[in-house]
Amino acid sequence: MEKDRGSWSGQLGFVISAAASAVGLGNLWRFPANAATYGGGIFLLTYLLLFFGFGVFMLITEISIGRATRLSPIEAFRKLNRRWVFVGWLGTVIPFLIMPYYGVIGGWCIKYFAEYLFVGSAPDFGAVTGNAAESVFMMAVFAFLTFVFVWFGVEKGVERSNKVMLPALLFLVLGVAAFVLCQPESRPGLKFYFVPDFSRLCADGSFSPMLLGKMILAALGQMFFSLSIAMGIMITYGSYVPEATHMPKSAFHIGFCDTVVAFLAGLIIIPPVFAFGGEELARSAGPGLMFVSLPQVFAQMPCSRMVALAFFLLVLFAALTSNISLCETCVASLCDRTGLKRRTGTLLVAVYTVTAGLPSAISLGFLDKADYLTNNVLMPVCAFSTCIFIGWIAGPDFVRYEATKHGRHRMFAFGYYRILIKYLAPVMFAAIFISLI
Ligand code: PHE
């Protein structure tokens, strides 16, 4: 049974695949907008601190649950403690809910890339979303690309595709960022992105602890979405990690790669958007930014078609590799639970995704509701329950033994981890939940 589940070829294969999952639309259309909203450099610094003090440890926690059980979330929690199997269910329901609407967005990415390639300019976003038949078709193409890779298995499909797409994405991000930096108009935007703007933490002319708290929660929420935490993915990917892998180090590399891409995405997006539309536009996020404002901004730049092509190709890679991780989690959960073969599971999940994606492809309102439910309700609850389970039921030592393979590898700051997982993290996730609701 364990053999059938597959495994990464080694530490590098795992790090690349997990990083490819983490680098997604969140890095591109949420991180820069958050930085612009919360005072540029202040947000960047806060994010970095939270990454070292929180993100890495959450990654280690989820990967440990996966590797210790060699199972996807539901069966993993059942194995650890039958009463807590609901956490596994949460972690499984989330990707099943996200995948159908993520596929619709993936379809738009294909549409934009194709339009720049063949026509030379961006399509009208209203017309794209208004054309249900085409949205469904593009979603199906995106789903097909995803399922082909998952069909071929963990190492031969998922890992291999990530080993091509992630480096290509990094190359494109660096290229576009360098191009943007060379434009003289980028200066003011760069300042806006990097220089701390303390006035964003002030209300009525004096410092506001409320605004500071809001900024910290925004950074935390951004981070746990960006690291693919609380969606079953890191548990599933962890279940394929070879015994010899140095897990604390790998977790650090995964998060580091994710953070670097987020910072570079800000370099690509903020300067031109700031020059074109000022502060307000730089603070916008989501599909409006990506599919409406950015194409308008690109049109004003030199070599606009090339820049847009490179940009939408990297967006497509980011979306596809994240979608592959969602799909892998769904397929693994289904197969672990029912004993089905991977290929049968993949086909079933494919049929489900395309069918369940229809309402989102047809109506934007439905897509927004699904997004709200997963990001603002289910994910914080899942993250909170995971921390309580590890902190108080399984015990922090469970993670220490697994992450270090009983002392073979070093885990930094374990004393701190104990406090984090028992007290700090649950409080923070509860605060995120309350602030989002
Ligand atoms: N880390 C991903 C991102 O930043 C989160 C994600 C993964 C979302 C998989 C959906 C699917 O976009």
Short mmCIF file of C-alpha atoms and ligand atoms in Angstrom, two decimals:
data_model
loop_
_atom_site.label_atom_id
_atom_site.label_comp_id
_atom_site.label_asym_id
_atom_site.label_seq_id
_atom_site.Cartn_x
_atom_site.Cartn_y
_atom_site.Cartn_z
CA MET A 1 0.00 0.00 0.00
CA GLU A 2 2.71 2.44 1.02
CA LYS A 3 4.71 1.60 -2.05
CA ASP A 4 1.73 2.36 -4.29
CA ARG A 5 1.44 5.87 -2.91
CA GLY A 6 4.74 6.91 -4.47
CA SER A 7 7.39 9.25 -3.14
CA TRP A 8 9.56 12.19 -4.18
CA SER A 9 12.86 11.26 -5.79
CA GLY A 10 14.69 13.03 -2.96
CA GLN A 11 15.01 16.23 -0.97
CA LEU A 12 15.34 18.46 -4.04
CA GLY A 13 12.28 16.98 -5.71
CA PHE A 14 10.27 17.58 -2.59
CA VAL A 15 11.48 21.13 -2.04
CA ILE A 16 10.79 22.09 -5.66
CA SER A 17 7.32 20.54 -5.64
CA ALA A 18 6.28 22.08 -2.35
CA ALA A 19 7.70 25.46 -3.34
CA ALA A 20 5.86 25.23 -6.66
CA SER A 21 2.65 24.68 -4.73
CA ALA A 22 3.35 27.59 -2.43
CA VAL A 23 4.16 30.01 -5.23
CA GLY A 24 0.74 30.81 -6.60
CA LEU A 25 -1.70 33.57 -7.34
CA GLY A 26 -1.48 34.67 -3.69
CA ASN A 27 2.13 35.76 -4.26
CA LEU A 28 1.24 37.66 -7.37
CA TRP A 29 -2.07 39.34 -6.79
CA ARG A 30 -2.29 39.58 -3.02
CA PHE A 31 1.18 40.13 -1.64
CA PRO A 32 2.01 43.36 -3.54
CA ALA A 33 -1.41 44.83 -2.75
CA ASN A 34 -0.97 44.02 0.94
CA ALA A 35 2.43 45.68 0.96
CA ALA A 36 0.97 48.77 -0.73
CA THR A 37 -1.91 48.88 1.73
CA TYR A 38 0.12 48.44 4.91
CA GLY A 39 2.94 50.91 4.54
CA GLY A 40 5.41 49.26 2.12
CA GLY A 41 8.62 48.51 4.03
CA ILE A 42 6.76 48.04 7.31
CA PHE A 43 4.72 45.23 5.83
CA LEU A 44 7.76 43.65 4.17
CA LEU A 45 9.68 43.60 7.41
CA THR A 46 6.73 42.26 9.40
CA TYR A 47 6.20 39.54 6.84
CA LEU A 48 9.86 38.49 7.04
CA LEU A 49 9.79 38.37 10.85
CA LEU A 50 6.57 36.35 10.82
CA PHE A 51 8.02 33.99 8.27
CA PHE A 52 11.01 33.17 10.49
CA GLY A 53 9.00 33.13 13.70
CA PHE A 54 5.89 31.36 12.50
CA GLY A 55 5.65 30.25 8.88
CA VAL A 56 8.60 27.86 8.85
CA PHE A 57 7.30 26.14 11.98
CA MET A 58 3.82 25.70 10.57
CA LEU A 59 5.33 24.14 7.48
CA ILE A 60 7.37 21.75 9.62
CA THR A 61 4.25 20.83 11.58
CA GLU A 62 2.15 19.89 8.56
CA ILE A 63 4.94 18.10 6.73
CA SER A 64 5.63 16.09 9.89
CA ILE A 65 2.02 14.94 10.14
CA GLY A 66 2.26 13.72 6.57
CA ARG A 67 5.61 11.99 6.84
CA ALA A 68 4.89 10.36 10.18
CA THR A 69 1.68 8.77 8.91
CA ARG A 70 2.43 8.45 5.20
CA LEU A 71 -1.20 9.30 4.59
CA SER A 72 -3.34 12.14 3.26
CA PRO A 73 -5.15 14.33 5.84
CA ILE A 74 -8.26 12.29 6.75
CA GLU A 75 -6.45 9.00 7.17
CA ALA A 76 -3.49 10.74 8.78
CA PHE A 77 -5.61 12.20 11.57
CA ARG A 78 -7.56 8.97 11.91
CA LYS A 79 -4.28 7.15 12.44
CA LEU A 80 -3.07 9.69 15.00
CA ASN A 81 -6.31 10.05 16.93
CA ARG A 82 -9.76 8.96 15.77
CA ARG A 83 -11.49 11.78 17.61
CA TRP A 84 -9.59 14.42 15.66
CA VAL A 85 -10.36 13.02 12.26
CA PHE A 86 -12.54 16.08 11.63
CA VAL A 87 -9.38 18.16 11.17
CA GLY A 88 -8.40 15.81 8.38
CA TRP A 89 -11.83 16.21 6.85
CA LEU A 90 -11.47 19.99 6.97
CA GLY A 91 -8.08 19.78 5.29
CA THR A 92 -9.60 17.63 2.57
CA VAL A 93 -12.81 19.53 1.98
CA ILE A 94 -10.85 22.76 1.43
CA PRO A 95 -8.95 21.66 -1.71
CA PHE A 96 -12.13 20.03 -3.03
CA LEU A 97 -13.85 23.41 -2.68
CA ILE A 98 -10.98 25.53 -4.00
CA MET A 99 -10.11 23.47 -7.04
CA PRO A 100 -13.28 24.09 -9.09
CA TYR A 101 -13.05 27.88 -8.89
CA TYR A 102 -9.25 27.98 -9.05
CA GLY A 103 -9.66 26.17 -12.36
CA VAL A 104 -11.85 28.99 -13.67
CA ILE A 105 -9.14 31.53 -12.84
CA GLY A 106 -6.56 29.21 -14.42
CA GLY A 107 -8.73 29.22 -17.54
CA TRP A 108 -8.59 33.03 -17.68
CA CYS A 109 -4.79 32.86 -17.42
CA ILE A 110 -4.69 30.59 -20.47
CA LYS A 111 -7.07 32.89 -22.31
CA TYR A 112 -4.91 35.97 -21.62
CA PHE A 113 -1.69 34.24 -22.55
CA ALA A 114 -3.20 32.92 -25.78
CA GLU A 115 -4.70 36.29 -26.65
CA TYR A 116 -1.36 38.09 -26.19
CA LEU A 117 0.34 35.38 -28.22
CA PHE A 118 -2.04 35.29 -31.17
CA VAL A 119 -3.75 38.68 -31.19
CA GLY A 120 -1.13 40.82 -29.49
CA SER A 121 -3.30 42.55 -26.92
CA ALA A 122 -5.43 41.74 -23.88
CA PRO A 123 -9.04 40.67 -24.23
CA ASP A 124 -11.81 42.61 -22.53
CA PHE A 125 -12.24 41.07 -19.07
CA GLY A 126 -15.99 41.67 -19.01
CA ALA A 127 -16.33 39.87 -22.31
CA VAL A 128 -14.15 36.98 -21.07
CA THR A 129 -16.18 36.41 -17.91
CA GLY A 130 -19.45 37.05 -19.74
CA ASN A 131 -18.77 34.32 -22.26
CA ALA A 132 -19.81 31.25 -20.27
CA ALA A 133 -19.14 28.72 -23.01
CA GLU A 134 -15.58 29.94 -23.46
CA SER A 135 -14.95 30.15 -19.69
CA VAL A 136 -16.04 26.53 -19.36
CA PHE A 137 -13.84 25.50 -22.26
CA MET A 138 -10.77 27.29 -20.88
CA MET A 139 -11.40 25.86 -17.43
CA ALA A 140 -11.54 22.40 -18.96
CA VAL A 141 -8.23 22.96 -20.77
CA PHE A 142 -6.60 24.08 -17.52
CA ALA A 143 -8.06 21.07 -15.70
CA PHE A 144 -6.79 18.77 -18.43
CA LEU A 145 -3.24 20.13 -18.09
CA THR A 146 -3.42 19.55 -14.33
CA PHE A 147 -4.80 16.04 -14.50
CA VAL A 148 -2.32 14.85 -17.09
CA PHE A 149 0.52 15.50 -14.64
CA VAL A 150 -1.23 14.02 -11.63
CA TRP A 151 -2.18 10.95 -13.65
CA PHE A 152 1.50 10.02 -14.06
CA GLY A 153 2.15 9.89 -10.35
CA VAL A 154 4.09 11.67 -7.66
CA GLU A 155 7.58 11.41 -9.07
CA LYS A 156 6.97 10.94 -12.79
CA GLY A 157 4.13 13.43 -13.08
CA VAL A 158 3.93 15.97 -10.28
CA GLU A 159 7.62 16.27 -9.50
CA ARG A 160 8.77 16.22 -13.10
CA SER A 161 6.37 18.92 -14.20
CA ASN A 162 7.28 21.11 -11.22
CA LYS A 163 10.96 20.68 -11.97
CA VAL A 164 10.34 22.35 -15.31
CA MET A 165 7.71 24.92 -14.39
CA LEU A 166 9.18 26.31 -11.17
CA PRO A 167 12.63 27.14 -12.61
CA ALA A 168 10.93 28.59 -15.71
CA LEU A 169 8.75 30.71 -13.47
CA LEU A 170 11.74 31.94 -11.45
CA PHE A 171 13.55 32.81 -14.65
CA LEU A 172 10.56 34.78 -15.96
CA VAL A 173 10.01 36.58 -12.65
CA LEU A 174 13.65 37.65 -12.54
CA GLY A 175 13.58 38.72 -16.18
CA VAL A 176 10.43 40.83 -15.89
CA ALA A 177 11.56 42.33 -12.57
CA ALA A 178 14.92 43.32 -14.11
CA PHE A 179 13.11 44.90 -17.04
CA VAL A 180 10.82 46.90 -14.75
CA LEU A 181 13.78 48.04 -12.65
CA CYS A 182 15.49 49.41 -15.76
CA GLN A 183 12.58 51.73 -16.55
CA PRO A 184 13.21 55.27 -15.30
CA GLU A 185 9.51 55.65 -14.38
CA SER A 186 9.90 52.89 -11.78
CA ARG A 187 11.69 55.04 -9.21
CA PRO A 188 8.72 56.53 -7.31
CA GLY A 189 6.98 53.14 -7.19
CA LEU A 190 10.07 51.47 -5.79
CA LYS A 191 10.23 54.03 -3.05
CA PHE A 192 6.57 53.49 -2.34
CA TYR A 193 7.15 49.71 -2.12
CA PHE A 194 10.26 49.68 0.05
CA VAL A 195 10.27 52.77 2.22
CA PRO A 196 8.23 52.31 5.42
CA ASP A 197 5.24 54.64 5.48
CA PHE A 198 4.40 54.99 9.16
CA SER A 199 1.42 57.18 8.41
CA ARG A 200 -0.39 53.96 7.42
CA LEU A 201 -0.29 52.95 11.09
CA CYS A 202 -1.65 56.26 12.32
CA ALA A 203 -5.18 57.41 12.81
CA ASP A 204 -5.96 61.09 13.42
CA GLY A 205 -2.28 61.91 13.44
CA SER A 206 -1.20 59.52 16.20
CA PHE A 207 -0.01 55.93 16.27
CA SER A 208 -2.86 53.40 16.36
CA PRO A 209 -2.28 49.95 17.93
CA MET A 210 -5.46 48.80 16.16
CA LEU A 211 -3.95 49.51 12.76
CA LEU A 212 -0.73 47.78 13.78
CA GLY A 213 -2.73 44.70 14.82
CA LYS A 214 -4.62 44.81 11.55
CA MET A 215 -1.38 44.91 9.60
CA ILE A 216 0.08 41.96 11.53
CA LEU A 217 -3.05 39.89 10.96
CA ALA A 218 -3.02 40.76 7.27
CA ALA A 219 0.61 39.65 7.04
CA LEU A 220 -0.18 36.41 8.89
CA GLY A 221 -3.23 35.65 6.78
CA GLN A 222 -1.24 36.33 3.63
CA MET A 223 1.53 34.07 4.82
CA PHE A 224 -0.45 31.04 5.72
CA PHE A 225 -2.37 31.21 2.45
CA SER A 226 0.84 31.70 0.54
CA LEU A 227 2.65 28.77 2.18
CA SER A 228 -0.27 26.45 1.27
CA ILE A 229 -0.88 25.81 4.97
CA ALA A 230 -4.25 24.57 6.26
CA MET A 231 -5.41 23.14 2.97
CA GLY A 232 -4.22 19.57 3.33
CA ILE A 233 -1.52 20.13 0.74
CA MET A 234 1.58 20.11 2.92
CA ILE A 235 0.34 17.05 4.82
CA THR A 236 -0.15 15.22 1.53
CA TYR A 237 3.15 16.37 0.05
CA GLY A 238 4.79 15.50 3.37
CA SER A 239 3.51 11.94 3.10
CA TYR A 240 5.79 11.41 0.09
CA VAL A 241 8.95 12.76 1.75
CA PRO A 242 11.81 10.24 1.96
CA GLU A 243 13.11 9.33 5.41
CA ALA A 244 16.55 10.81 4.77
CA THR A 245 15.21 14.28 3.94
CA HIS A 246 16.33 17.05 6.30
CA MET A 247 12.89 18.40 7.01
CA PRO A 248 13.59 21.61 8.93
CA LYS A 249 16.03 22.68 6.24
CA SER A 250 13.61 21.76 3.46
CA ALA A 251 10.80 23.72 5.12
CA PHE A 252 13.05 26.73 5.26
CA HIS A 253 13.97 26.44 1.58
CA ILE A 254 10.32 26.06 0.55
CA GLY A 255 9.27 29.15 2.47
CA PHE A 256 12.30 31.10 1.34
CA CYS A 257 11.50 30.47 -2.31
CA ASP A 258 7.87 31.47 -1.76
CA THR A 259 8.89 34.68 -0.02
CA VAL A 260 11.44 35.65 -2.65
CA VAL A 261 8.84 35.27 -5.40
CA ALA A 262 6.35 37.34 -3.41
CA PHE A 263 8.92 40.14 -2.99
CA LEU A 264 9.82 40.01 -6.68
CA ALA A 265 6.14 40.06 -7.64
CA GLY A 266 5.92 43.36 -5.80
CA LEU A 267 8.89 44.63 -7.81
CA ILE A 268 7.13 43.69 -11.02
CA ILE A 269 3.70 44.99 -10.18
CA ILE A 270 4.01 48.00 -7.91
CA PRO A 271 6.33 50.37 -9.85
CA PRO A 272 4.41 50.35 -13.14
CA VAL A 273 0.99 50.28 -11.49
CA PHE A 274 2.03 53.13 -9.21
CA ALA A 275 3.34 55.18 -12.13
CA PHE A 276 0.18 54.56 -14.12
CA GLY A 277 -2.57 54.78 -11.52
CA GLY A 278 -1.03 56.06 -8.28
CA GLU A 279 -1.35 54.74 -4.74
CA GLU A 280 -4.94 53.63 -4.95
CA LEU A 281 -4.41 51.37 -7.92
CA ALA A 282 -1.28 49.92 -6.32
CA ARG A 283 -3.42 48.83 -3.37
CA SER A 284 -5.85 46.87 -5.51
CA ALA A 285 -5.67 43.08 -5.56
CA GLY A 286 -7.20 40.04 -7.17
CA PRO A 287 -8.65 39.48 -10.62
CA GLY A 288 -9.33 43.19 -11.15
CA LEU A 289 -5.64 43.95 -10.78
CA MET A 290 -4.43 41.01 -12.81
CA PHE A 291 -6.88 40.98 -15.67
CA VAL A 292 -7.95 44.63 -15.94
CA SER A 293 -5.39 47.07 -14.52
CA LEU A 294 -2.17 45.26 -15.37
CA PRO A 295 -2.98 44.81 -19.07
CA GLN A 296 -3.72 48.55 -19.24
CA VAL A 297 -0.44 49.28 -17.50
CA PHE A 298 1.53 46.92 -19.75
CA ALA A 299 0.08 48.66 -22.79
CA GLN A 300 1.86 51.87 -21.72
CA MET A 301 5.26 50.21 -21.36
CA PRO A 302 7.93 49.67 -23.99
CA CYS A 303 7.95 46.11 -25.42
CA SER A 304 4.48 45.76 -23.96
CA ARG A 305 3.57 42.57 -25.79
CA MET A 306 6.72 40.76 -24.70
CA VAL A 307 6.33 41.91 -21.09
CA ALA A 308 2.69 40.83 -21.01
CA LEU A 309 3.48 37.47 -22.61
CA ALA A 310 6.25 36.75 -20.11
CA PHE A 311 4.05 37.90 -17.26
CA PHE A 312 1.00 35.83 -18.15
CA LEU A 313 3.15 32.78 -18.82
CA LEU A 314 4.60 33.04 -15.33
CA VAL A 315 1.11 33.56 -13.90
CA LEU A 316 -0.01 30.46 -15.75
CA PHE A 317 2.87 28.39 -14.34
CA ALA A 318 2.16 29.68 -10.84
CA ALA A 319 -1.52 28.79 -11.09
CA LEU A 320 -0.90 25.43 -12.70
CA THR A 321 1.65 24.18 -10.18
CA SER A 322 -0.62 25.25 -7.30
CA ASN A 323 -3.56 23.55 -8.93
CA ILE A 324 -1.52 20.37 -9.35
CA SER A 325 -0.95 20.35 -5.58
CA LEU A 326 -4.65 20.82 -4.92
CA CYS A 327 -5.48 18.01 -7.30
CA GLU A 328 -2.81 15.71 -5.84
CA THR A 329 -4.30 16.28 -2.38
CA CYS A 330 -7.80 15.44 -3.60
CA VAL A 331 -6.66 12.34 -5.48
CA ALA A 332 -4.52 11.09 -2.59
CA SER A 333 -7.36 11.63 -0.14
CA LEU A 334 -9.81 9.76 -2.33
CA CYS A 335 -7.43 6.88 -2.99
CA ASP A 336 -6.25 6.54 0.62
CA ARG A 337 -9.84 6.52 1.79
CA THR A 338 -11.33 4.14 -0.77
CA GLY A 339 -8.36 2.07 -1.91
CA LEU A 340 -8.98 3.15 -5.52
CA LYS A 341 -6.05 3.17 -7.93
CA ARG A 342 -4.43 6.57 -8.65
CA ARG A 343 -5.64 6.68 -12.25
CA THR A 344 -9.24 5.90 -11.34
CA GLY A 345 -9.06 8.48 -8.56
CA THR A 346 -7.63 11.06 -10.95
CA LEU A 347 -10.43 10.51 -13.45
CA LEU A 348 -13.10 10.82 -10.76
CA VAL A 349 -11.59 14.02 -9.37
CA ALA A 350 -11.34 15.41 -12.93
CA VAL A 351 -15.02 14.78 -13.59
CA TYR A 352 -15.91 16.30 -10.23
CA THR A 353 -13.78 19.43 -10.78
CA VAL A 354 -15.11 20.28 -14.19
CA THR A 355 -18.72 19.69 -13.07
CA ALA A 356 -18.34 21.61 -9.81
CA GLY A 357 -16.52 24.38 -11.65
CA LEU A 358 -19.50 25.11 -13.91
CA PRO A 359 -21.30 27.51 -11.50
CA SER A 360 -18.08 29.49 -10.93
CA ALA A 361 -17.38 29.60 -14.66
CA ILE A 362 -20.85 30.94 -15.27
CA SER A 363 -21.24 33.31 -12.33
CA LEU A 364 -18.55 35.43 -10.69
CA GLY A 365 -20.69 35.78 -7.56
CA PHE A 366 -20.48 32.06 -6.94
CA LEU A 367 -16.71 32.14 -7.29
CA ASP A 368 -16.45 34.92 -4.69
CA LYS A 369 -18.62 33.01 -2.19
CA ALA A 370 -16.57 29.82 -2.52
CA ASP A 371 -13.40 31.88 -2.06
CA TYR A 372 -14.80 33.57 1.05
CA LEU A 373 -15.90 30.29 2.62
CA THR A 374 -12.55 28.57 2.18
CA ASN A 375 -10.18 31.46 2.94
CA ASN A 376 -12.01 33.23 5.71
CA VAL A 377 -13.84 30.43 7.49
CA LEU A 378 -12.54 26.93 6.84
CA MET A 379 -8.81 27.57 6.59
CA PRO A 380 -8.41 29.48 9.87
CA VAL A 381 -10.52 26.82 11.64
CA CYS A 382 -8.39 24.06 10.14
CA ALA A 383 -5.14 25.81 11.10
CA PHE A 384 -6.40 26.50 14.62
CA SER A 385 -7.48 22.88 15.16
CA THR A 386 -4.19 21.56 13.82
CA CYS A 387 -2.25 23.68 16.34
CA ILE A 388 -4.47 22.59 19.22
CA PHE A 389 -4.12 18.97 18.21
CA ILE A 390 -0.33 19.09 17.93
CA GLY A 391 0.15 21.37 20.94
CA TRP A 392 -2.17 19.62 23.37
CA ILE A 393 -3.07 16.14 22.12
CA ALA A 394 -0.21 14.67 20.08
CA GLY A 395 2.32 16.93 21.80
CA PRO A 396 5.06 19.13 20.30
CA ASP A 397 7.55 16.28 20.73
CA PHE A 398 5.68 14.35 18.07
CA VAL A 399 6.80 16.98 15.58
CA ARG A 400 10.31 17.17 17.01
CA TYR A 401 10.88 13.42 16.66
CA GLU A 402 9.48 13.33 13.16
CA ALA A 403 11.17 16.49 11.90
CA THR A 404 14.57 15.51 13.27
CA LYS A 405 14.14 11.77 12.77
CA HIS A 406 14.76 11.23 16.47
CA GLY A 407 17.65 13.63 16.67
CA ARG A 408 19.40 12.74 13.43
CA HIS A 409 18.78 16.27 12.10
CA ARG A 410 18.75 19.50 14.02
CA MET A 411 15.56 21.47 14.57
CA PHE A 412 16.20 25.11 15.51
CA ALA A 413 14.46 26.74 18.46
CA PHE A 414 12.42 23.81 19.68
CA GLY A 415 11.73 25.46 23.05
CA TYR A 416 10.15 28.34 21.21
CA TYR A 417 8.20 25.96 18.97
CA ARG A 418 6.60 24.41 22.03
CA ILE A 419 5.22 27.81 23.11
CA LEU A 420 4.29 28.74 19.58
CA ILE A 421 2.21 25.67 18.83
CA LYS A 422 0.52 25.53 22.24
CA TYR A 423 -0.30 29.18 22.80
CA LEU A 424 0.83 31.72 20.22
CA ALA A 425 -0.34 30.05 17.03
CA PRO A 426 -3.86 29.15 18.24
CA VAL A 427 -4.35 32.69 19.50
CA MET A 428 -3.15 34.13 16.20
CA PHE A 429 -5.36 31.85 14.11
CA ALA A 430 -8.35 32.64 16.30
CA ALA A 431 -7.62 36.35 15.84
CA ILE A 432 -7.37 35.94 12.07
CA PHE A 433 -10.68 34.08 12.07
CA ILE A 434 -12.44 36.74 14.12
CA SER A 435 -10.99 39.60 12.11
CA LEU A 436 -12.01 37.99 8.83
CA ILE A 437 -15.53 37.22 9.92
N1 PHE B 1 0.12 29.15 -1.97
C1 PHE B 1 -0.87 29.27 -2.95
C2 PHE B 1 -0.94 30.66 -3.51
O1 PHE B 1 -0.21 31.51 -3.08
C3 PHE B 1 -2.13 28.91 -2.31
C4 PHE B 1 -2.87 27.97 -3.09
C5 PHE B 1 -2.36 26.74 -3.36
C6 PHE B 1 -4.08 28.33 -3.53
C7 PHE B 1 -3.08 25.89 -4.10
C8 PHE B 1 -4.78 27.49 -4.27
C9 PHE B 1 -4.25 26.30 -4.59
O2 PHE B 1 -1.71 30.93 -4.41
#
